[in-house]
């Protein structure tokens, strides 16, 4: 049974989230660190370099890592306060088993006992229902070594086809589109190429909040004369000063980019030589986009036609450019088409594979890139190999020391796994680095599925909302308690270094997997001495694949500040910029720079389909979701860090004054947001920086504060990404939830003076400042 | 040791993204660990996401020190205005009220005025202040005049501020558009209704979008 053992508030009283703040050693300026460890931030895909100060096996602070070239000391507030996740009162330092009679619903048990019990339950489930009755959920915040290991563990040790990961909510639309168009799934350029771009297009990326360091590249490009075009339903901080802002109606991105391509064709803003020599499929796409005339595009996207024309001219006539996109265009039931439509305008311009000419998705998770390459995806084997391809299976079987037929075939995406749990096909689950109860859409369904599991084991460092449903929780490791590699936004493989030892009986995740394999009596290929040993095996496993890491070593990463894959041999310099002529390409083998046998990139027709749930009379408002700068993903870590919670303590619903006035909702007052799946009550933030037909709620919170109670579980048919960015809701004014103040409040808007914030938001300038003195 | 005279502080609010990295990092500085001295304000959130980071401008002739009845506020030889001297500060709030930039903070817990000291523990040994180290937008920048000249061709630094009839010059620079002719920022003019309450520029943007 995987129902919650106690009420949510009773669980929270023991396991948090509680807030960790600077105190003790962390506040003492007299402390001399025992050592300072060069590593990277544990949060987003920017993977900023950071130096952690360690005293008495505790990370007590940080120093900027000025010498790491990507961020040169810069950090966002999450990076600054990341160290407060360690030495945390909520930290799981012993194994826990479900016990409704225990305070908090869990009882500590010796680690070995928890491992034995887990192994025996897995054996029982698999002997009763078959190997595929066990599922594995993994995550893209793990090091690449661990992601490789999880894929191998599922296929070789558990022998189940059912493994998938939380990158399914993140990277997969871009990945699928990149594979279709380029044959390779990686940002095509190092971020340096942004600096020299004449035109930068940012589509569906709240860059300033979700990938803050990228801001510095964009601003520097503008100092150099670059123009900025931003596509977003909200005026985010990166959009505020854009040269052209395109406030797209959520769900219509593909129309916009098809409309832009149509204008490029009409005005002959095309690179004919490039299209002729390096691509196939242009004519079909050109024919398809004819229907998206400027007027029709404007009407469908809700963007002024003159803005569309201005954007097309800027893009069409530029000599250099960089186009980047993120979840804003990817989280759709046509997320793959959205991405393909942006790639089409890039290919038509011919501006790729050269200095200052770039394209890429801005990865979200810490190892969003490396975590999607080496086999924890349902359909994938290491090196971006295809689990359905007999040659690929044979190669990996050789590396793993198994027969090819022993490797299971493709499983299903993580949401489909929950449907299989609901249907009784999957009876047992092992989860690591994934909090689906908060992060998956329509999470009431996810909760019901979790409750149906016969056995659920979670490996976690805090008791996440999902782990609260577990029968056994194995205490895993924090980022700073292990070493390994990750691959950041540019495709640069970098090294995470260990700063402290795991506390108590907590241990590194790869050791836990090894212990479990031993207890199962299936230790073959599962026992490692170190992450380095896993990495050495991964190098071999990736050799000859598209994501080839075989030339990368820990030593090279340290010496070169990271190595860009593909890197097929130790004397190969790595590949910072893809698609340059003559660059390494194991697929085209000299026929051209793109990863297809003919070496040519693909134009792919990107047809518009409406969102799965469009607005109607009953639910007339579009709900779109996203992030805030001070929180990360499902908040398991960041909702436990005091200063980050202070900065943005709870979700608010952003809406335009016109929409608010229509419903009598006031700034700072309570509003109810309802969809066909659920409702939530939260404070409104009434601002003109959002489309009047759209409301926005960030998704980092759990329980009644989780916007994923409302979102829809519709998925892209190819990538299986959920449609987080569009569903239909209605809004109304609401009474305060029980225990909350009913008065409108000044929402906290900054980290310093609270009363001033109130005045800035609500008082007139005359009240705030006296009349200026008269000048004579 | 004093901070290098070649290294200057530059603020460009136009770049600010409101992320509060500076606020977070400020409390990591060893001269006031655990407390943040930066103010980061939305100008007017209902109509814009524009934010402005406010650090101490380190006035050449600091009003805070001039109005201090206890002579507790000192300016170092290299132009950095320090937190009040603990033995002298009488927590009277004169400085808090008088500072034209609203920088000093009264820490009631310690009966002490504390303020941004440009991370003197860092800047005095040639390190960048915390806020300017981490700022991901370059809104806060610490470097040489030559660097800023080279890196920011669209803007230029000024360090004079007009308040009514009074002009204050500061050690910290504010970036203004390079093409602007003004040599000083008229702060009181920026308090006018038109400056603080521009007409809703976004109204037209959404006119067609609302359909």
mmCIF file of N, CA and C in Angstrom, chain A residues 90-156:
data_model
loop_
_atom_site.group_PDB
_atom_site.id
_atom_site.type_symbol
_atom_site.label_atom_id
_atom_site.label_comp_id
_atom_site.label_asym_id
_atom_site.label_seq_id
_atom_site.Cartn_x
_atom_site.Cartn_y
_atom_site.Cartn_z
ATOM 1 N N UNK A 90 15.879 18.619 7.717
ATOM 2 C CA UNK A 90 15.011 17.636 7.045
ATOM 3 C C UNK A 90 15.792 16.502 6.387
ATOM 4 N N UNK A 91 17.095 16.595 6.403
ATOM 5 C CA UNK A 91 17.901 15.629 5.644
ATOM 6 C C UNK A 91 17.658 14.209 6.148
ATOM 7 N N UNK A 92 17.429 13.294 5.212
ATOM 8 C CA UNK A 92 17.277 11.879 5.571
ATOM 9 C C UNK A 92 18.667 11.295 5.796
ATOM 10 N N UNK A 93 18.946 10.948 7.032
ATOM 11 C CA UNK A 93 20.266 10.393 7.341
ATOM 12 C C UNK A 93 20.180 8.904 7.679
ATOM 13 N N UNK A 94 18.956 8.370 7.727
ATOM 14 C CA UNK A 94 18.782 6.928 7.916
ATOM 15 C C UNK A 94 17.684 6.449 6.967
ATOM 16 N N UNK A 95 17.676 5.173 6.690
ATOM 17 C CA UNK A 95 16.602 4.601 5.885
ATOM 18 C C UNK A 95 15.296 4.679 6.671
ATOM 19 N N UNK A 96 14.200 4.848 5.931
ATOM 20 C CA UNK A 96 12.886 4.961 6.558
ATOM 21 C C UNK A 96 11.958 3.901 5.977
ATOM 22 N N UNK A 97 11.111 3.355 6.826
ATOM 23 C CA UNK A 97 10.042 2.497 6.308
ATOM 24 C C UNK A 97 8.706 3.055 6.774
ATOM 25 N N UNK A 98 7.713 2.843 5.935
ATOM 26 C CA UNK A 98 6.372 3.326 6.215
ATOM 27 C C UNK A 98 5.840 2.684 7.489
ATOM 28 N N UNK A 99 5.314 3.514 8.380
ATOM 29 C CA UNK A 99 4.770 2.999 9.638
ATOM 30 C C UNK A 99 3.739 4.000 10.149
ATOM 31 N N UNK A 100 2.470 3.769 9.843
ATOM 32 C CA UNK A 100 1.444 4.739 10.226
ATOM 33 C C UNK A 100 1.392 4.990 11.731
ATOM 34 N N UNK A 101 1.946 4.092 12.524
ATOM 35 C CA UNK A 101 1.904 4.308 13.964
ATOM 36 C C UNK A 101 3.034 5.230 14.436
ATOM 37 N N UNK A 102 4.008 5.471 13.562
ATOM 38 C CA UNK A 102 5.160 6.288 13.977
ATOM 39 C C UNK A 102 4.851 7.770 13.788
ATOM 40 N N UNK A 103 5.479 8.557 14.610
ATOM 41 C CA UNK A 103 5.389 10.003 14.467
ATOM 42 C C UNK A 103 5.908 10.391 13.087
ATOM 43 N N UNK A 104 5.096 11.053 12.296
ATOM 44 C CA UNK A 104 5.532 11.415 10.949
ATOM 45 C C UNK A 104 5.300 10.316 9.933
ATOM 46 N N UNK A 105 4.822 9.159 10.374
ATOM 47 C CA UNK A 105 4.445 8.119 9.421
ATOM 48 C C UNK A 105 5.569 7.220 8.943
ATOM 49 N N UNK A 106 6.780 7.466 9.392
ATOM 50 C CA UNK A 106 7.909 6.636 8.994
ATOM 51 C C UNK A 106 8.773 6.294 10.215
ATOM 52 N N UNK A 107 9.396 5.149 10.147
ATOM 53 C CA UNK A 107 10.263 4.674 11.209
ATOM 54 C C UNK A 107 11.658 4.450 10.617
ATOM 55 N N UNK A 108 12.676 4.902 11.330
ATOM 56 C CA UNK A 108 14.049 4.662 10.878
ATOM 57 C C UNK A 108 14.394 3.190 11.058
ATOM 58 N N UNK A 109 15.078 2.639 10.073
ATOM 59 C CA UNK A 109 15.573 1.263 10.199
ATOM 60 C C UNK A 109 17.017 1.243 9.730
ATOM 61 N N UNK A 110 17.774 0.234 10.138
ATOM 62 C CA UNK A 110 19.142 0.128 9.620
ATOM 63 C C UNK A 110 19.121 0.014 8.100
ATOM 64 N N UNK A 111 20.112 0.605 7.495
ATOM 65 C CA UNK A 111 20.203 0.641 6.027
ATOM 66 C C UNK A 111 20.114 -0.761 5.427
ATOM 67 N N UNK A 112 20.871 -1.702 5.996
ATOM 68 C CA UNK A 112 20.901 -3.053 5.414
ATOM 69 C C UNK A 112 19.523 -3.711 5.443
ATOM 70 N N UNK A 113 18.803 -3.437 6.511
ATOM 71 C CA UNK A 113 17.458 -4.005 6.613
ATOM 72 C C UNK A 113 16.540 -3.431 5.523
ATOM 73 N N UNK A 114 16.680 -2.135 5.280
ATOM 74 C CA UNK A 114 15.866 -1.490 4.241
ATOM 75 C C UNK A 114 16.211 -2.057 2.869
ATOM 76 N N UNK A 115 17.493 -2.284 2.624
ATOM 77 C CA UNK A 115 17.912 -2.866 1.341
ATOM 78 C C UNK A 115 17.334 -4.275 1.193
ATOM 79 N N UNK A 116 17.450 -5.082 2.264
ATOM 80 C CA UNK A 116 16.939 -6.467 2.184
ATOM 81 C C UNK A 116 15.441 -6.482 1.917
ATOM 82 N N UNK A 117 14.733 -5.603 2.615
ATOM 83 C CA UNK A 117 13.283 -5.574 2.424
ATOM 84 C C UNK A 117 12.913 -5.140 0.996
ATOM 85 N N UNK A 118 13.632 -4.161 0.509
ATOM 86 C CA UNK A 118 13.389 -3.695 -0.864
ATOM 87 C C UNK A 118 13.634 -4.826 -1.866
ATOM 88 N N UNK A 119 14.762 -5.509 -1.694
ATOM 89 C CA UNK A 119 15.095 -6.602 -2.619
ATOM 90 C C UNK A 119 14.030 -7.688 -2.568
ATOM 91 N N UNK A 120 13.577 -8.006 -1.365
ATOM 92 C CA UNK A 120 12.608 -9.100 -1.279
ATOM 93 C C UNK A 120 11.261 -8.694 -1.887
ATOM 94 N N UNK A 121 10.881 -7.440 -1.753
ATOM 95 C CA UNK A 121 9.635 -6.979 -2.372
ATOM 96 C C UNK A 121 9.759 -6.958 -3.900
ATOM 97 N N UNK A 122 10.907 -6.517 -4.391
ATOM 98 C CA UNK A 122 11.099 -6.521 -5.846
ATOM 99 C C UNK A 122 11.025 -7.955 -6.369
ATOM 100 N N UNK A 123 11.666 -8.873 -5.665
ATOM 101 C CA UNK A 123 11.629 -10.277 -6.093
ATOM 102 C C UNK A 123 10.204 -10.826 -6.069
ATOM 103 N N UNK A 124 9.487 -10.496 -5.011
ATOM 104 C CA UNK A 124 8.111 -10.980 -4.910
ATOM 105 C C UNK A 124 7.274 -10.463 -6.083
ATOM 106 N N UNK A 125 7.383 -9.170 -6.348
ATOM 107 C CA UNK A 125 6.576 -8.589 -7.430
ATOM 108 C C UNK A 125 6.957 -9.181 -8.777
ATOM 109 N N UNK A 126 8.248 -9.293 -9.019
ATOM 110 C CA UNK A 126 8.671 -9.779 -10.341
ATOM 111 C C UNK A 126 8.385 -11.269 -10.503
ATOM 112 N N UNK A 127 8.467 -12.049 -9.415
ATOM 113 C CA UNK A 127 8.168 -13.477 -9.566
ATOM 114 C C UNK A 127 6.659 -13.703 -9.692
ATOM 115 N N UNK A 128 5.882 -12.814 -9.108
ATOM 116 C CA UNK A 128 4.424 -12.962 -9.192
ATOM 117 C C UNK A 128 3.868 -12.449 -10.516
ATOM 118 N N UNK A 129 4.335 -11.251 -10.917
ATOM 119 C CA UNK A 129 3.701 -10.574 -12.063
ATOM 120 C C UNK A 129 4.609 -10.477 -13.288
ATOM 121 N N UNK A 130 5.866 -10.856 -13.166
ATOM 122 C CA UNK A 130 6.797 -10.723 -14.282
ATOM 123 C C UNK A 130 7.727 -9.531 -14.092
ATOM 124 N N UNK A 131 8.831 -9.553 -14.854
ATOM 125 C CA UNK A 131 9.879 -8.539 -14.674
ATOM 126 C C UNK A 131 9.347 -7.132 -14.941
ATOM 127 N N UNK A 132 8.452 -7.021 -15.936
ATOM 128 C CA UNK A 132 7.966 -5.688 -16.305
ATOM 129 C C UNK A 132 6.997 -5.088 -15.284
ATOM 130 N N UNK A 133 6.688 -5.824 -14.243
ATOM 131 C CA UNK A 133 5.813 -5.263 -13.206
ATOM 132 C C UNK A 133 6.554 -4.279 -12.306
ATOM 133 N N UNK A 134 7.895 -4.221 -12.446
ATOM 134 C CA UNK A 134 8.663 -3.188 -11.721
ATOM 135 C C UNK A 134 8.944 -2.042 -12.684
ATOM 136 N N UNK A 135 8.730 -0.835 -12.233
ATOM 137 C CA UNK A 135 9.072 0.340 -13.025
ATOM 138 C C UNK A 135 10.162 1.142 -12.325
ATOM 139 N N UNK A 136 10.908 1.913 -13.124
ATOM 140 C CA UNK A 136 11.952 2.775 -12.573
ATOM 141 C C UNK A 136 11.733 4.192 -13.095
ATOM 142 N N UNK A 137 11.702 5.139 -12.190
ATOM 143 C CA UNK A 137 11.653 6.551 -12.572
ATOM 144 C C UNK A 137 12.949 7.210 -12.139
ATOM 145 N N UNK A 138 13.574 7.919 -13.063
ATOM 146 C CA UNK A 138 14.857 8.536 -12.763
ATOM 147 C C UNK A 138 14.804 10.024 -13.105
ATOM 148 N N UNK A 139 15.950 10.682 -13.040
ATOM 149 C CA UNK A 139 15.907 12.129 -13.205
ATOM 150 C C UNK A 139 17.146 12.715 -13.863
ATOM 151 N N UNK A 140 16.983 13.942 -14.343
ATOM 152 C CA UNK A 140 18.062 14.622 -15.065
ATOM 153 C C UNK A 140 18.793 15.635 -14.194
ATOM 154 N N UNK A 141 18.641 15.515 -12.872
ATOM 155 C CA UNK A 141 19.523 16.282 -11.998
ATOM 156 C C UNK A 141 20.662 15.399 -11.511
ATOM 157 N N UNK A 142 20.609 14.116 -11.864
ATOM 158 C CA UNK A 142 21.688 13.188 -11.501
ATOM 159 C C UNK A 142 22.892 13.416 -12.407
ATOM 160 N N UNK A 143 24.056 12.988 -11.929
ATOM 161 C CA UNK A 143 25.228 13.014 -12.810
ATOM 162 C C UNK A 143 24.996 12.044 -13.965
ATOM 163 N N UNK A 144 25.738 12.255 -15.037
ATOM 164 C CA UNK A 144 25.598 11.386 -16.203
ATOM 165 C C UNK A 144 25.945 9.943 -15.840
ATOM 166 N N UNK A 145 26.917 9.758 -14.948
ATOM 167 C CA UNK A 145 27.271 8.409 -14.505
ATOM 168 C C UNK A 145 26.039 7.717 -13.913
ATOM 169 N N UNK A 146 25.318 8.445 -13.084
ATOM 170 C CA UNK A 146 24.145 7.837 -12.433
ATOM 171 C C UNK A 146 23.023 7.593 -13.435
ATOM 172 N N UNK A 147 22.855 8.503 -14.384
ATOM 173 C CA UNK A 147 21.784 8.295 -15.362
ATOM 174 C C UNK A 147 22.092 7.074 -16.220
ATOM 175 N N UNK A 148 23.366 6.912 -16.545
ATOM 176 C CA UNK A 148 23.796 5.720 -17.296
ATOM 177 C C UNK A 148 23.521 4.475 -16.473
ATOM 178 N N UNK A 149 23.869 4.565 -15.192
ATOM 179 C CA UNK A 149 23.696 3.410 -14.306
ATOM 180 C C UNK A 149 22.211 3.046 -14.148
ATOM 181 N N UNK A 150 21.353 4.053 -14.042
ATOM 182 C CA UNK A 150 19.930 3.757 -13.856
ATOM 183 C C UNK A 150 19.364 3.028 -15.080
ATOM 184 N N UNK A 151 19.785 3.444 -16.273
ATOM 185 C CA UNK A 151 19.330 2.753 -17.480
ATOM 186 C C UNK A 151 19.812 1.313 -17.508
ATOM 187 N N UNK A 152 21.050 1.125 -17.119
ATOM 188 C CA UNK A 152 21.619 -0.225 -17.098
ATOM 189 C C UNK A 152 20.968 -1.069 -16.000
ATOM 190 N N UNK A 153 20.738 -0.453 -14.854
ATOM 191 C CA UNK A 153 20.112 -1.162 -13.727
ATOM 192 C C UNK A 153 18.727 -1.687 -14.120
ATOM 193 N N UNK A 154 17.938 -0.829 -14.776
ATOM 194 C CA UNK A 154 16.588 -1.255 -15.166
ATOM 195 C C UNK A 154 16.655 -2.428 -16.140
ATOM 196 N N UNK A 155 17.534 -2.308 -17.147
ATOM 197 C CA UNK A 155 17.538 -3.315 -18.219
ATOM 198 C C UNK A 155 18.284 -4.586 -17.823
ATOM 199 N N UNK A 156 19.416 -4.431 -17.139
ATOM 200 C CA UNK A 156 20.270 -5.598 -16.874
ATOM 201 C C UNK A 156 19.936 -6.252 -15.540
#
